[in-house]
mmCIF file of C-alpha atoms in Angstrom:
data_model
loop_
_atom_site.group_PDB
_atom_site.id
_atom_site.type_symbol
_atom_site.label_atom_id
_atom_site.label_comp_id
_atom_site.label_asym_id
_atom_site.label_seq_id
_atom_site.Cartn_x
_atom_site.Cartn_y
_atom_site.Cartn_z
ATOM 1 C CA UNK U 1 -72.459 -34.777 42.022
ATOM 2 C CA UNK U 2 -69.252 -36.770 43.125
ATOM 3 C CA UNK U 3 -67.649 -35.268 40.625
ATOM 4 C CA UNK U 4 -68.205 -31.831 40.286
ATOM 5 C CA UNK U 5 -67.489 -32.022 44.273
ATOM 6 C CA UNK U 6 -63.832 -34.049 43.544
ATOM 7 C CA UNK U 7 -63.358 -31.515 41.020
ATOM 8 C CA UNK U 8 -63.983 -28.995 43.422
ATOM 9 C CA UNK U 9 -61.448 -30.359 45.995
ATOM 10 C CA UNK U 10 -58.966 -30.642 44.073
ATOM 11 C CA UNK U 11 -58.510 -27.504 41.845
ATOM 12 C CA UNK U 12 -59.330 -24.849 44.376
ATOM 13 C CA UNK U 13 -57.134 -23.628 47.119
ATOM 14 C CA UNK U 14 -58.515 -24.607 50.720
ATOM 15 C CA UNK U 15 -58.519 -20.924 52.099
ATOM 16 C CA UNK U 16 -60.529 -19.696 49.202
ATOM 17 C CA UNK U 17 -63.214 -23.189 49.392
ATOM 18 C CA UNK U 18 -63.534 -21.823 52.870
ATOM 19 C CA UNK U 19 -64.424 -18.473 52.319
ATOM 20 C CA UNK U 20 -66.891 -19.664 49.151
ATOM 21 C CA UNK U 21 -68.784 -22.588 51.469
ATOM 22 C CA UNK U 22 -69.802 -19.737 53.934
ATOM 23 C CA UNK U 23 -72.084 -18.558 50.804
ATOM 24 C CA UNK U 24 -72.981 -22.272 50.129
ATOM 25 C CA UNK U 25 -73.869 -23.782 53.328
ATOM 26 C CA UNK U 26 -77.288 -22.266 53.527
ATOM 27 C CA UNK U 27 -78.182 -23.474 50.249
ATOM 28 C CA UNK U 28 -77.805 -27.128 50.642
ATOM 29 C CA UNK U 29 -78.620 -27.126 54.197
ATOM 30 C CA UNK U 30 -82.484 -25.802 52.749
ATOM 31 C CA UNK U 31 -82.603 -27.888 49.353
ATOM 32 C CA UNK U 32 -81.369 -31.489 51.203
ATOM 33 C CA UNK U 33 -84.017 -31.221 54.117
ATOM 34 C CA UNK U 34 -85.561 -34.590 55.244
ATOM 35 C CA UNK U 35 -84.771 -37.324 58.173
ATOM 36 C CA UNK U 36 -82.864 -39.674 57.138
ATOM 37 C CA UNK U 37 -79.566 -38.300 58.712
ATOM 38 C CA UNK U 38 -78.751 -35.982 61.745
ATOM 39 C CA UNK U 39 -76.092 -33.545 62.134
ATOM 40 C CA UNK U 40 -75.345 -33.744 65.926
ATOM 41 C CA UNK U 41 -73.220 -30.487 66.154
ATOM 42 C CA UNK U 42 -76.733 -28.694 65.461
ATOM 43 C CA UNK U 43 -79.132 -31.196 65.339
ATOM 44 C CA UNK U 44 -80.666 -30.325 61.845
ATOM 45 C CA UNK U 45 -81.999 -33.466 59.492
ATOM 46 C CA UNK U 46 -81.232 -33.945 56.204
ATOM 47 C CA UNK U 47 -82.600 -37.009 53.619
ATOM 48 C CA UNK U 48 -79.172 -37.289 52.315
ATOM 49 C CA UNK U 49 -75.519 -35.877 53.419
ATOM 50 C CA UNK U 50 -72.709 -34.981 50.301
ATOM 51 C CA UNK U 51 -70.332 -36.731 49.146
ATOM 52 C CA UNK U 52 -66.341 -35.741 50.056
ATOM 53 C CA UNK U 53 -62.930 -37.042 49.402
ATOM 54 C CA UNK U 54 -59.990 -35.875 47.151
ATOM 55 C CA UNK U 55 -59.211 -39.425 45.741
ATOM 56 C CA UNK U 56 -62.027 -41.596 46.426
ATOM 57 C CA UNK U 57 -65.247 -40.079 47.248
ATOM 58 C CA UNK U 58 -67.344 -41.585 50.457
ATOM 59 C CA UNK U 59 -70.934 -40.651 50.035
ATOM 60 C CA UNK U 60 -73.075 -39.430 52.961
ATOM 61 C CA UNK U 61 -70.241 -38.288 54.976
ATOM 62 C CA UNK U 62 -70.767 -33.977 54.268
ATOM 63 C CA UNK U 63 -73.181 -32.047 56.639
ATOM 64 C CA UNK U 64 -75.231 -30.007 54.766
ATOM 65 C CA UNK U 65 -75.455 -27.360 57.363
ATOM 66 C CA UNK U 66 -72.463 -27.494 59.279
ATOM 67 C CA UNK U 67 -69.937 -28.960 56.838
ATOM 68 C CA UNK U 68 -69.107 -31.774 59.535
ATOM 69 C CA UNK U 69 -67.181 -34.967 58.545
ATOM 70 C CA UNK U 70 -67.378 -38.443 60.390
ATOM 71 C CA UNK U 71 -64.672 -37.317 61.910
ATOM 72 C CA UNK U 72 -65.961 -34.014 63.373
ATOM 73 C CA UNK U 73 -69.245 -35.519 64.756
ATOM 74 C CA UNK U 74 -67.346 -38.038 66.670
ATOM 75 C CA UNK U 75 -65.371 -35.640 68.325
ATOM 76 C CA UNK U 76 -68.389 -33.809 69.011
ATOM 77 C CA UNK U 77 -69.699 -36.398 70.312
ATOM 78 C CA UNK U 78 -66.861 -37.028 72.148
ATOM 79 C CA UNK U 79 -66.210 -33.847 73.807
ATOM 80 C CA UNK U 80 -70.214 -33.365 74.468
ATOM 81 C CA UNK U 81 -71.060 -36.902 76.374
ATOM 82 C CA UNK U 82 -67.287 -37.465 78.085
ATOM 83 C CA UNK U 83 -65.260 -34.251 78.853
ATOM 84 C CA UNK U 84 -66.525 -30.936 80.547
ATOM 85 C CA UNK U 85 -65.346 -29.276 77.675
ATOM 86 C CA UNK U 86 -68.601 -27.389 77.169
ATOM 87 C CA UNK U 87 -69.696 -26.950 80.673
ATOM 88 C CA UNK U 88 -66.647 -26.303 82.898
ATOM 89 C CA UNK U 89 -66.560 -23.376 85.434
ATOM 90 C CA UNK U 90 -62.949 -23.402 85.152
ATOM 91 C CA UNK U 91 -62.014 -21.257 82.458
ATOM 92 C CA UNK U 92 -59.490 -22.952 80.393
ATOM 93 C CA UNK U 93 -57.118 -22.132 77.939
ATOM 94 C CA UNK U 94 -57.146 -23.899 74.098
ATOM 95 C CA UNK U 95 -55.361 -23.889 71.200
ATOM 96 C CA UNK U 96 -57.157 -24.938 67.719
ATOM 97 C CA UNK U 97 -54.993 -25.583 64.713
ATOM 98 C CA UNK U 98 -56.409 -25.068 61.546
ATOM 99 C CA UNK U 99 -59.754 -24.696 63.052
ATOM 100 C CA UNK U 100 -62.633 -26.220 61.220
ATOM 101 C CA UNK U 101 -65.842 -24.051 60.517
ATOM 102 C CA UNK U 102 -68.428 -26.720 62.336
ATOM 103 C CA UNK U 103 -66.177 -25.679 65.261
ATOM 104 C CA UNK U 104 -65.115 -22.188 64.934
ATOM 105 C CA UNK U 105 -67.949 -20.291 65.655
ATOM 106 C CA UNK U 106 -69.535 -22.660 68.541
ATOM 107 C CA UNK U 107 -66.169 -22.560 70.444
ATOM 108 C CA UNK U 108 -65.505 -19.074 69.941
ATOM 109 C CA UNK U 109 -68.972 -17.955 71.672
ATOM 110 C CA UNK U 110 -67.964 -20.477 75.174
ATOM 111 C CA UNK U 111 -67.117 -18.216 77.988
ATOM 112 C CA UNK U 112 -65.864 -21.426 79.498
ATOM 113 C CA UNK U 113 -62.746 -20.791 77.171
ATOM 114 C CA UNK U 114 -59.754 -18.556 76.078
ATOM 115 C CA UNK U 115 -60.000 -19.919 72.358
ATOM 116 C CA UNK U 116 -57.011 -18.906 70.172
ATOM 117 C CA UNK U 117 -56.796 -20.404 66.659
ATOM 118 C CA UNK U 118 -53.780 -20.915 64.502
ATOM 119 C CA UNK U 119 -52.443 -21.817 61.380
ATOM 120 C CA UNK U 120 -50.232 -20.294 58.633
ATOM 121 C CA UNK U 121 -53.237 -20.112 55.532
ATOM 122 C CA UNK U 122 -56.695 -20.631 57.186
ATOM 123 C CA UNK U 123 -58.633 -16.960 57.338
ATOM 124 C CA UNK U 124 -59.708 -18.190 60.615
ATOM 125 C CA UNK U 125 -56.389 -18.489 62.473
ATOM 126 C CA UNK U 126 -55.918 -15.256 65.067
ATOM 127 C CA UNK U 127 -52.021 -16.395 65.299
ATOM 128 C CA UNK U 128 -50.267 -17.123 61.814
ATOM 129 C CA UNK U 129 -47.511 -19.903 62.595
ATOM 130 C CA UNK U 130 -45.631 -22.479 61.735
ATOM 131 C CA UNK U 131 -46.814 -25.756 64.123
ATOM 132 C CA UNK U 132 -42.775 -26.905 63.898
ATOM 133 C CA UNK U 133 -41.812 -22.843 65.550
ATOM 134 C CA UNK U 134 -44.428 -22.003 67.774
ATOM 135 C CA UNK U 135 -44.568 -18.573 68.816
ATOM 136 C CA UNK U 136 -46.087 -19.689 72.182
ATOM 137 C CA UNK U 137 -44.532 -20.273 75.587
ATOM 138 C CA UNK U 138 -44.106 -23.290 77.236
ATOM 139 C CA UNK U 139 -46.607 -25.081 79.236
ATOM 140 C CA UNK U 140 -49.529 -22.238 77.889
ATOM 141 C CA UNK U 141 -52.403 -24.327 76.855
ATOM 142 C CA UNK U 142 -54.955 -26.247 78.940
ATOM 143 C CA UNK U 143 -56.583 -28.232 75.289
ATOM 144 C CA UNK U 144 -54.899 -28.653 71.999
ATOM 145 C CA UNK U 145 -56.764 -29.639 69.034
ATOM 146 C CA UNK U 146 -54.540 -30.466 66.059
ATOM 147 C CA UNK U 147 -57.146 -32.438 63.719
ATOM 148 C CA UNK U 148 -56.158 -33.739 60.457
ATOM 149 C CA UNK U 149 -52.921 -31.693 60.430
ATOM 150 C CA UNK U 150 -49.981 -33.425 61.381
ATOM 151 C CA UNK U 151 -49.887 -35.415 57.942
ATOM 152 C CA UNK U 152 -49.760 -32.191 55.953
ATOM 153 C CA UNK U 153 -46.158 -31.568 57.951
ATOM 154 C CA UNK U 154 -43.022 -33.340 56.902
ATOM 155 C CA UNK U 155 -41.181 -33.117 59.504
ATOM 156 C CA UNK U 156 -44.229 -34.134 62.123
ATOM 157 C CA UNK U 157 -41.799 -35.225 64.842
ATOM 158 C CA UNK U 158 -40.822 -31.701 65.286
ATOM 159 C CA UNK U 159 -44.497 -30.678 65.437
ATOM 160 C CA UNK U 160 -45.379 -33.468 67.963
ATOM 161 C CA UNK U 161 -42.607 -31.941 70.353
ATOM 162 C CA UNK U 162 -43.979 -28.554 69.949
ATOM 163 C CA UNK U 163 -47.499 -29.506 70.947
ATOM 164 C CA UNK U 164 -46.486 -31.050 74.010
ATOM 165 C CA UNK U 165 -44.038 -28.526 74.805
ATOM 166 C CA UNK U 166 -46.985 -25.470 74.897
ATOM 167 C CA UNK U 167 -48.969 -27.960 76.440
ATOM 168 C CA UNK U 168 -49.811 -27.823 80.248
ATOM 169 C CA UNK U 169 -48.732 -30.325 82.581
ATOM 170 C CA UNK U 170 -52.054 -32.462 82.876
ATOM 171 C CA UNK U 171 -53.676 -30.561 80.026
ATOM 172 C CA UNK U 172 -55.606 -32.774 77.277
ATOM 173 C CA UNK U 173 -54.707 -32.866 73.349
ATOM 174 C CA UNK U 174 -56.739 -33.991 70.348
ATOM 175 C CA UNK U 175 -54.482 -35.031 67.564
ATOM 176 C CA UNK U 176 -56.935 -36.548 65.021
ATOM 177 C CA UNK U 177 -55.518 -37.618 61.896
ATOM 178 C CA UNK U 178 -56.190 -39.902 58.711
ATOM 179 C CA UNK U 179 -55.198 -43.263 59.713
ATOM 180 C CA UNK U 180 -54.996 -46.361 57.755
ATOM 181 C CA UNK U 181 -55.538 -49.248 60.839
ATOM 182 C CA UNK U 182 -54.752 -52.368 58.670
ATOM 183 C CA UNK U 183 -51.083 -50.632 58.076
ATOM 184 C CA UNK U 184 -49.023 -51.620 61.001
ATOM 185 C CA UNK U 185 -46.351 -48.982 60.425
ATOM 186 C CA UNK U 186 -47.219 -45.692 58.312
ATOM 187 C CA UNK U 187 -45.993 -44.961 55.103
ATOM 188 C CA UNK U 188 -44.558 -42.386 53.205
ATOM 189 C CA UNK U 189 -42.798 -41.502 49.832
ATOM 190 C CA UNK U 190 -41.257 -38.360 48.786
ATOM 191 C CA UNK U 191 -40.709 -39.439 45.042
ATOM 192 C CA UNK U 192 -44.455 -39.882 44.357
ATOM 193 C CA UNK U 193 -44.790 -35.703 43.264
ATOM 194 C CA UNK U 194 -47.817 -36.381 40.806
ATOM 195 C CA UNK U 195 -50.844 -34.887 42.164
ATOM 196 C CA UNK U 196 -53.560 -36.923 41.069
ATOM 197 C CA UNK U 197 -51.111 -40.134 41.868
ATOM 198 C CA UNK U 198 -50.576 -38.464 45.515
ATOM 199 C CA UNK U 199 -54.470 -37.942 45.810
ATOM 200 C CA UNK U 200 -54.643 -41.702 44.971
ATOM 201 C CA UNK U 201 -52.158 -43.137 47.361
ATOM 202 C CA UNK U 202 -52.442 -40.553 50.620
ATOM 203 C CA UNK U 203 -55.971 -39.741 50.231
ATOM 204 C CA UNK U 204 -55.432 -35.824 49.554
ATOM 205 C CA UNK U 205 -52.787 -34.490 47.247
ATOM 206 C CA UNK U 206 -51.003 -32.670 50.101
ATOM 207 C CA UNK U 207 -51.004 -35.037 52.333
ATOM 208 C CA UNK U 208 -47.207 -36.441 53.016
ATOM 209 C CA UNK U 209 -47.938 -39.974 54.393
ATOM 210 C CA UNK U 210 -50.061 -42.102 55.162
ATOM 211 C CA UNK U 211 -50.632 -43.011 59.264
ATOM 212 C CA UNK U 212 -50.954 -47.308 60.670
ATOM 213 C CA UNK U 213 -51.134 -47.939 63.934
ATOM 214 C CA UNK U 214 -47.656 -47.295 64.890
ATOM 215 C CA UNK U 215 -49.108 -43.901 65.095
ATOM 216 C CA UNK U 216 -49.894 -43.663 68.670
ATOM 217 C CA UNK U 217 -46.524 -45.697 69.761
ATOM 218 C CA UNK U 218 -44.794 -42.371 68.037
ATOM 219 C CA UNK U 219 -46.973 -39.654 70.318
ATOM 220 C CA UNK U 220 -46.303 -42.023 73.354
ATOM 221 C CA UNK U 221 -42.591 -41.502 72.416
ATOM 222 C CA UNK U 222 -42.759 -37.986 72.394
ATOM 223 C CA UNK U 223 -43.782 -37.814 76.061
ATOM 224 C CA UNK U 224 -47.703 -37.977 76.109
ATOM 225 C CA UNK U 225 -49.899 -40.220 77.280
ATOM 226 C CA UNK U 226 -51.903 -41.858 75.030
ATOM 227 C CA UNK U 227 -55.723 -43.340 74.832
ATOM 228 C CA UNK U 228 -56.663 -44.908 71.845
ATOM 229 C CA UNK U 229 -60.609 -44.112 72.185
ATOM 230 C CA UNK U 230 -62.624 -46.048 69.747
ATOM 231 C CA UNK U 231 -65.423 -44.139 70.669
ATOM 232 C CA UNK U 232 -67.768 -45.767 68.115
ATOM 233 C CA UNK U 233 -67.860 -48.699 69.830
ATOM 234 C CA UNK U 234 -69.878 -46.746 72.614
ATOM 235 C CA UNK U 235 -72.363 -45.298 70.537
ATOM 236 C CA UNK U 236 -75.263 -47.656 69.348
ATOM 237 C CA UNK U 237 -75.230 -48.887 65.838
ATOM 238 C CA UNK U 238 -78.650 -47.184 65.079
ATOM 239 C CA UNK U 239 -76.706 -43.923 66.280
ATOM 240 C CA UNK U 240 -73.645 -44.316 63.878
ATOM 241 C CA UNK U 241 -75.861 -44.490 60.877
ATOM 242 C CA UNK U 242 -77.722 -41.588 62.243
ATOM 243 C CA UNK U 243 -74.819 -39.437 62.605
ATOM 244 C CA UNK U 244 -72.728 -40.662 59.405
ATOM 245 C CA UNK U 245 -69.671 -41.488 61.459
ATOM 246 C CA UNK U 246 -66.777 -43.646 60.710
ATOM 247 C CA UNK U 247 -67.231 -47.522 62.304
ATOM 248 C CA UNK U 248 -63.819 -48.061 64.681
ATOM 249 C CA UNK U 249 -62.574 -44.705 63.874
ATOM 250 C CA UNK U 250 -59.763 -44.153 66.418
ATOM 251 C CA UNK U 251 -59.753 -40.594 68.617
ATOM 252 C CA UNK U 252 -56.250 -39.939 69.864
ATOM 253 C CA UNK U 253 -56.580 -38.710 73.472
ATOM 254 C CA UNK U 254 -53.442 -37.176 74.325
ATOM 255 C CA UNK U 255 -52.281 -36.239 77.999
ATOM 256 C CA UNK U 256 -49.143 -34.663 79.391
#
């Protein structure tokens, strides 16, 4: 199964894997049934999660039913026990970038929101744009999510500055990315073009560097305000299994 799913991942285009998982969801969700592991986005049970990665493949880290990562649960989580994301009266204003499905559907249906998506490929994105031009005023958004995004751009300075420039004074970002925390500074290289070799060394094949920990030093330099939540660290062990989520993984809470 790891790899006819690598194979997957890595020969067909993202926008069209989207469009074909909304067919496949349903299946595995019913055939992997059990108790072992818990999806916390909608609370369904499963005796096993899939496996997922374009270079190496981590096992148990899929949702079945959602399509959740580690990643996505945490933030879940996240938003769920320690924000008023979900329950606010105050009707804010977000902006999702390449909006993952998990996500899409939930946040569209809040009232509590004025939920725009973008991206230039996703079939999910209302606004097709370029994160380095945004076609959006300044100071327009109340929440920002830009998850696993920023090390698809090369030139992710320039993005940085446009997310805090549509961001509102005192409004909250989520800027997620892959992040390798024994690297002290992040890494990149241009003249690695091989696929399979990119795959190997950045984790995806277009993916344009790899993030350390100098990561959040770069957002803080950019203007924001910047809490490294390792929210992990708050959840009990017994729950982390549970949920399949990454041990120390690092949520970037940005303010402005």
């Amino acid at each position: 199964m790891k790899k006819l799913f690598k194979l997957i991942l890595n020969t067909i285009p993202r926008p069209i894997l989207i469009r074909l998982s909304i067919v496949v969801r349903p299946i595995l969700a019913f055939l992997l049934k059990g108790n072992r592991f818990t999806d916390p986005i909608d609370g369904k049970s499963f005796r096993m999660f899939l496996p997922y990665g374009y270079g190496n493949q981590r096992n148990n880290v899929l949702s079945p039913s959602t399509l959740s990562l580690e990643r996505h649960r945490l933030l879940w989580l996240y938003l769920q026990n320690e924000t008023d994301f979900f329950t606010s009266k105050e009707k804010k204003k977000v902006l999702h970038f390449a909006p993952e499905q998990e996500f899409y559907k939930r946040f569209k249906k809040q009232t509590n929101i004025d939920y725009t998506t973008t991206d230039l490929l996703s079939p999910l994105a209302d606004v097709k744009a370029d994160i380095c031009n945004l076609p959006f005023e300044d100071n327009s958004y109340d929440i920002i999510f830009c998850n696993h995004v920023l090390e698809h751009i090369p030139d992710d300075t320039k993005a940085m500055q446009e997310l805090y420039r549509v961001l509102k004074p005192g409004g909250m970002g989520i800027f997620q990315i892959p992040q390798d925390l024994s690297r002290a500074t992040t890494f990149s290289d241009d003249t690695i073009t091989d696929q399979k070799e990119r795959a190997k060394i950045f984790g995806q094949y277009d993916h344009v560097r790899v993030y350390g920990r100098d990561y959040f030093d770069k957002l803080r330099s950019i203007g924001f305000k910047v809490t490294e939540e390792d929210y992990t660290s708050k959840i009990t062990p017994e729950l982390v299994e549970k949920y399949c989520l990454a041990k120390g993984e690092i949520i970037p809470i940005c303010f402005k």
